[in-house]
């Protein structure tokens, strides 16, 4: 028995994996990762795989970056953890300053305050609660949220409530908040004028129910878990205008799109729009440790400050045990420093351009429905010629030394932002051959 087979048997006896159907788990021959270096994963049998999805869209610089390793080790020698409730610490303060300095800039109120959470879902959960409490403290309670069809914002109940991905969310509908779905500007079913149709739908909803809406929440420019549905920046500008007109907050969920993924530091920069609340995570620590944050505009923060005559506290009663863990903050600071010094966002933009060029012949293949891309966020939709066609393509790519993961029949490519030319060629070449084998 190989080392992988032995570990998989032990896994099957004790582990329950996320987003996994365990009736087929062992038969899918999962990779048992032993170590990683740069863009490569190495399994317990010594086989190497290019990490084509950045370990679920997180490893901006690849694995084992010496600067991040050193920062974590130095912080570990000094302070491993201290609560952020009633105390503070230097890594948390420095990271807040860095995030505020990096926040998207445009006309209108800037993002000036940072509230920490643990992962993308918990950042979204915090943002939703902030938006609702803001409405109660600046006028009257507005209990509704507006969200896009096909949206995905995480798996906690609040995040699920503002999602629109039935495969993930249908089972929980009886438990969810009352939200209003509007047409997605990325939905190809709306036709060539899908952006105008989505704007019209959002306008209709806000005109009818805007006084009940505390916030509009969006994944800016591209809906990741929906299969990389990209859309026009004009929709974000329209959403900003409609939120302002009707007194609602605008939330951008940049958990997946932030930190260079789209060829800019933030997807919001493609539209020149700044939201009232911005959630971020995944790439914030370079994929090393779990950390996320909500960036808030000053007017939102000020609504939570007690004022003379208040009969109840305006405090935001929300947080968790490991808020702003110093090790996580140290990793994030090192990641942001490397990104700045090595112009990683510029590298990501160039990588996105090169991937687009390499993928042109792939898009022309029989059996490829569409390629959707924004920067390094790429979805290659293949025809459903067999059951789990996207998964079969990923398995065929794995036999060629590339690890990919599908969203249904959309194969996702989202490599580290610093991927080299040879590895980029391997990534696209393995995908092309896998499509030829499984689909074409």
JSON list of N, CA and C in Angstrom, two decimals, residues 67-82 88-95 289 324-334 337:
[
{"chain": "A", "resi": 67, "resn": "UNK", "atom": "N", "xyz": [10.27, 35.53, 3.76]},
{"chain": "A", "resi": 67, "resn": "UNK", "atom": "CA", "xyz": [9.98, 36.74, 4.54]},
{"chain": "A", "resi": 67, "resn": "UNK", "atom": "C", "xyz": [8.78, 36.53, 5.47]},
{"chain": "A", "resi": 68, "resn": "UNK", "atom": "N", "xyz": [7.76, 35.83, 4.99]},
{"chain": "A", "resi": 68, "resn": "UNK", "atom": "CA", "xyz": [6.60, 35.57, 5.84]},
{"chain": "A", "resi": 68, "resn": "UNK", "atom": "C", "xyz": [6.96, 34.56, 6.92]},
{"chain": "A", "resi": 69, "resn": "UNK", "atom": "N", "xyz": [7.72, 33.54, 6.55]},
{"chain": "A", "resi": 69, "resn": "UNK", "atom": "CA", "xyz": [8.18, 32.57, 7.55]},
{"chain": "A", "resi": 69, "resn": "UNK", "atom": "C", "xyz": [8.93, 33.27, 8.68]},
{"chain": "A", "resi": 70, "resn": "UNK", "atom": "N", "xyz": [9.83, 34.17, 8.30]},
{"chain": "A", "resi": 70, "resn": "UNK", "atom": "CA", "xyz": [10.65, 34.86, 9.30]},
{"chain": "A", "resi": 70, "resn": "UNK", "atom": "C", "xyz": [9.80, 35.76, 10.18]},
{"chain": "A", "resi": 71, "resn": "UNK", "atom": "N", "xyz": [8.82, 36.42, 9.57]},
{"chain": "A", "resi": 71, "resn": "UNK", "atom": "CA", "xyz": [7.95, 37.33, 10.35]},
{"chain": "A", "resi": 71, "resn": "UNK", "atom": "C", "xyz": [7.14, 36.56, 11.38]},
{"chain": "A", "resi": 72, "resn": "UNK", "atom": "N", "xyz": [6.62, 35.40, 10.99]},
{"chain": "A", "resi": 72, "resn": "UNK", "atom": "CA", "xyz": [5.84, 34.59, 11.93]},
{"chain": "A", "resi": 72, "resn": "UNK", "atom": "C", "xyz": [6.73, 34.09, 13.06]},
{"chain": "A", "resi": 73, "resn": "UNK", "atom": "N", "xyz": [7.94, 33.62, 12.71]},
{"chain": "A", "resi": 73, "resn": "UNK", "atom": "CA", "xyz": [8.86, 33.11, 13.74]},
{"chain": "A", "resi": 73, "resn": "UNK", "atom": "C", "xyz": [9.26, 34.22, 14.72]},
{"chain": "A", "resi": 74, "resn": "UNK", "atom": "N", "xyz": [9.53, 35.40, 14.20]},
{"chain": "A", "resi": 74, "resn": "UNK", "atom": "CA", "xyz": [9.92, 36.51, 15.08]},
{"chain": "A", "resi": 74, "resn": "UNK", "atom": "C", "xyz": [8.77, 36.90, 16.00]},
{"chain": "A", "resi": 75, "resn": "UNK", "atom": "N", "xyz": [7.56, 36.93, 15.46]},
{"chain": "A", "resi": 75, "resn": "UNK", "atom": "CA", "xyz": [6.40, 37.27, 16.29]},
{"chain": "A", "resi": 75, "resn": "UNK", "atom": "C", "xyz": [6.13, 36.19, 17.32]},
{"chain": "A", "resi": 76, "resn": "UNK", "atom": "N", "xyz": [6.31, 34.92, 16.93]},
{"chain": "A", "resi": 76, "resn": "UNK", "atom": "CA", "xyz": [6.09, 33.81, 17.86]},
{"chain": "A", "resi": 76, "resn": "UNK", "atom": "C", "xyz": [7.03, 33.90, 19.06]},
{"chain": "A", "resi": 77, "resn": "UNK", "atom": "N", "xyz": [8.24, 34.36, 18.81]},
{"chain": "A", "resi": 77, "resn": "UNK", "atom": "CA", "xyz": [9.21, 34.49, 19.90]},
{"chain": "A", "resi": 77, "resn": "UNK", "atom": "C", "xyz": [8.87, 35.64, 20.84]},
{"chain": "A", "resi": 78, "resn": "UNK", "atom": "N", "xyz": [7.98, 36.54, 20.39]},
{"chain": "A", "resi": 78, "resn": "UNK", "atom": "CA", "xyz": [7.67, 37.72, 21.18]},
{"chain": "A", "resi": 78, "resn": "UNK", "atom": "C", "xyz": [6.29, 37.66, 21.82]},
{"chain": "A", "resi": 79, "resn": "UNK", "atom": "N", "xyz": [5.27, 37.37, 21.02]},
{"chain": "A", "resi": 79, "resn": "UNK", "atom": "CA", "xyz": [3.89, 37.33, 21.54]},
{"chain": "A", "resi": 79, "resn": "UNK", "atom": "C", "xyz": [3.08, 36.42, 20.64]},
{"chain": "A", "resi": 80, "resn": "UNK", "atom": "N", "xyz": [2.56, 35.32, 21.21]},
{"chain": "A", "resi": 80, "resn": "UNK", "atom": "CA", "xyz": [1.78, 34.39, 20.42]},
{"chain": "A", "resi": 80, "resn": "UNK", "atom": "C", "xyz": [0.33, 34.83, 20.29]},
{"chain": "A", "resi": 81, "resn": "UNK", "atom": "N", "xyz": [-0.28, 35.23, 21.41]},
{"chain": "A", "resi": 81, "resn": "UNK", "atom": "CA", "xyz": [-1.66, 35.68, 21.37]},
{"chain": "A", "resi": 81, "resn": "UNK", "atom": "C", "xyz": [-1.96, 36.53, 22.58]},
{"chain": "A", "resi": 82, "resn": "UNK", "atom": "N", "xyz": [-2.77, 37.55, 22.34]},
{"chain": "A", "resi": 82, "resn": "UNK", "atom": "CA", "xyz": [-3.31, 38.38, 23.42]},
{"chain": "A", "resi": 82, "resn": "UNK", "atom": "C", "xyz": [-4.66, 38.88, 22.94]},
{"chain": "A", "resi": 88, "resn": "UNK", "atom": "N", "xyz": [-4.59, 45.88, 23.28]},
{"chain": "A", "resi": 88, "resn": "UNK", "atom": "CA", "xyz": [-4.22, 45.97, 21.87]},
{"chain": "A", "resi": 88, "resn": "UNK", "atom": "C", "xyz": [-2.78, 45.50, 21.74]},
{"chain": "A", "resi": 89, "resn": "UNK", "atom": "N", "xyz": [-2.27, 45.48, 20.53]},
{"chain": "A", "resi": 89, "resn": "UNK", "atom": "CA", "xyz": [-0.86, 45.10, 20.33]},
{"chain": "A", "resi": 89, "resn": "UNK", "atom": "C", "xyz": [-0.34, 45.72, 19.05]},
{"chain": "A", "resi": 90, "resn": "UNK", "atom": "N", "xyz": [0.97, 45.79, 18.95]},
{"chain": "A", "resi": 90, "resn": "UNK", "atom": "CA", "xyz": [1.59, 46.53, 17.84]},
{"chain": "A", "resi": 90, "resn": "UNK", "atom": "C", "xyz": [1.30, 45.91, 16.47]},
{"chain": "A", "resi": 91, "resn": "UNK", "atom": "N", "xyz": [1.32, 44.58, 16.28]},
{"chain": "A", "resi": 91, "resn": "UNK", "atom": "CA", "xyz": [1.03, 44.07, 14.93]},
{"chain": "A", "resi": 91, "resn": "UNK", "atom": "C", "xyz": [-0.38, 44.42, 14.47]},
{"chain": "A", "resi": 92, "resn": "UNK", "atom": "N", "xyz": [-1.36, 44.37, 15.38]},
{"chain": "A", "resi": 92, "resn": "UNK", "atom": "CA", "xyz": [-2.72, 44.71, 15.02]},
{"chain": "A", "resi": 92, "resn": "UNK", "atom": "C", "xyz": [-2.87, 46.17, 14.64]},
{"chain": "A", "resi": 93, "resn": "UNK", "atom": "N", "xyz": [-2.16, 47.05, 15.35]},
{"chain": "A", "resi": 93, "resn": "UNK", "atom": "CA", "xyz": [-2.21, 48.49, 15.05]},
{"chain": "A", "resi": 93, "resn": "UNK", "atom": "C", "xyz": [-1.53, 48.76, 13.71]},
{"chain": "A", "resi": 94, "resn": "UNK", "atom": "N", "xyz": [-0.34, 48.18, 13.51]},
{"chain": "A", "resi": 94, "resn": "UNK", "atom": "CA", "xyz": [0.41, 48.43, 12.27]},
{"chain": "A", "resi": 94, "resn": "UNK", "atom": "C", "xyz": [-0.34, 47.89, 11.05]},
{"chain": "A", "resi": 95, "resn": "UNK", "atom": "N", "xyz": [-0.97, 46.74, 11.20]},
{"chain": "A", "resi": 95, "resn": "UNK", "atom": "CA", "xyz": [-1.71, 46.19, 10.07]},
{"chain": "A", "resi": 95, "resn": "UNK", "atom": "C", "xyz": [-2.93, 47.05, 9.75]},
{"chain": "A", "resi": 289, "resn": "UNK", "atom": "N", "xyz": [-2.17, 32.12, 7.36]},
{"chain": "A", "resi": 289, "resn": "UNK", "atom": "CA", "xyz": [-2.93, 31.97, 8.60]},
{"chain": "A", "resi": 289, "resn": "UNK", "atom": "C", "xyz": [-4.31, 32.60, 8.42]},
{"chain": "A", "resi": 324, "resn": "UNK", "atom": "N", "xyz": [-7.67, 39.52, 15.62]},
{"chain": "A", "resi": 324, "resn": "UNK", "atom": "CA", "xyz": [-6.36, 40.17, 15.41]},
{"chain": "A", "resi": 324, "resn": "UNK", "atom": "C", "xyz": [-5.22, 39.40, 16.06]},
{"chain": "A", "resi": 325, "resn": "UNK", "atom": "N", "xyz": [-5.25, 38.08, 15.94]},
{"chain": "A", "resi": 325, "resn": "UNK", "atom": "CA", "xyz": [-4.14, 37.30, 16.49]},
{"chain": "A", "resi": 325, "resn": "UNK", "atom": "C", "xyz": [-2.80, 37.85, 16.00]},
{"chain": "A", "resi": 326, "resn": "UNK", "atom": "N", "xyz": [-1.84, 38.08, 16.90]},
{"chain": "A", "resi": 326, "resn": "UNK", "atom": "CA", "xyz": [-0.58, 38.71, 16.50]},
{"chain": "A", "resi": 326, "resn": "UNK", "atom": "C", "xyz": [0.20, 37.94, 15.44]},
{"chain": "A", "resi": 327, "resn": "UNK", "atom": "N", "xyz": [0.17, 36.62, 15.47]},
{"chain": "A", "resi": 327, "resn": "UNK", "atom": "CA", "xyz": [0.87, 35.84, 14.45]},
{"chain": "A", "resi": 327, "resn": "UNK", "atom": "C", "xyz": [0.26, 36.08, 13.08]},
{"chain": "A", "resi": 328, "resn": "UNK", "atom": "N", "xyz": [-1.06, 36.12, 13.02]},
{"chain": "A", "resi": 328, "resn": "UNK", "atom": "CA", "xyz": [-1.74, 36.38, 11.75]},
{"chain": "A", "resi": 328, "resn": "UNK", "atom": "C", "xyz": [-1.42, 37.78, 11.25]},
{"chain": "A", "resi": 329, "resn": "UNK", "atom": "N", "xyz": [-1.45, 38.76, 12.16]},
{"chain": "A", "resi": 329, "resn": "UNK", "atom": "CA", "xyz": [-1.15, 40.13, 11.77]},
{"chain": "A", "resi": 329, "resn": "UNK", "atom": "C", "xyz": [0.29, 40.28, 11.29]},
{"chain": "A", "resi": 330, "resn": "UNK", "atom": "N", "xyz": [1.21, 39.59, 11.93]},
{"chain": "A", "resi": 330, "resn": "UNK", "atom": "CA", "xyz": [2.61, 39.64, 11.50]},
{"chain": "A", "resi": 330, "resn": "UNK", "atom": "C", "xyz": [2.77, 39.04, 10.11]},
{"chain": "A", "resi": 331, "resn": "UNK", "atom": "N", "xyz": [2.08, 37.93, 9.85]},
{"chain": "A", "resi": 331, "resn": "UNK", "atom": "CA", "xyz": [2.14, 37.33, 8.51]},
{"chain": "A", "resi": 331, "resn": "UNK", "atom": "C", "xyz": [1.57, 38.29, 7.48]},
{"chain": "A", "resi": 332, "resn": "UNK", "atom": "N", "xyz": [0.46, 38.95, 7.80]},
{"chain": "A", "resi": 332, "resn": "UNK", "atom": "CA", "xyz": [-0.16, 39.88, 6.86]},
{"chain": "A", "resi": 332, "resn": "UNK", "atom": "C", "xyz": [0.75, 41.06, 6.58]},
{"chain": "A", "resi": 333, "resn": "UNK", "atom": "N", "xyz": [1.38, 41.59, 7.62]},
{"chain": "A", "resi": 333, "resn": "UNK", "atom": "CA", "xyz": [2.29, 42.72, 7.42]},
{"chain": "A", "resi": 333, "resn": "UNK", "atom": "C", "xyz": [3.45, 42.34, 6.50]},
{"chain": "A", "resi": 334, "resn": "UNK", "atom": "N", "xyz": [4.00, 41.15, 6.71]},
{"chain": "A", "resi": 334, "resn": "UNK", "atom": "CA", "xyz": [5.10, 40.70, 5.85]},
{"chain": "A", "resi": 334, "resn": "UNK", "atom": "C", "xyz": [4.63, 40.50, 4.42]},
{"chain": "A", "resi": 337, "resn": "UNK", "atom": "N", "xyz": [4.21, 43.87, 2.80]},
{"chain": "A", "resi": 337, "resn": "UNK", "atom": "CA", "xyz": [5.51, 44.48, 2.55]},
{"chain": "A", "resi": 337, "resn": "UNK", "atom": "C", "xyz": [6.14, 43.90, 1.28]}
]
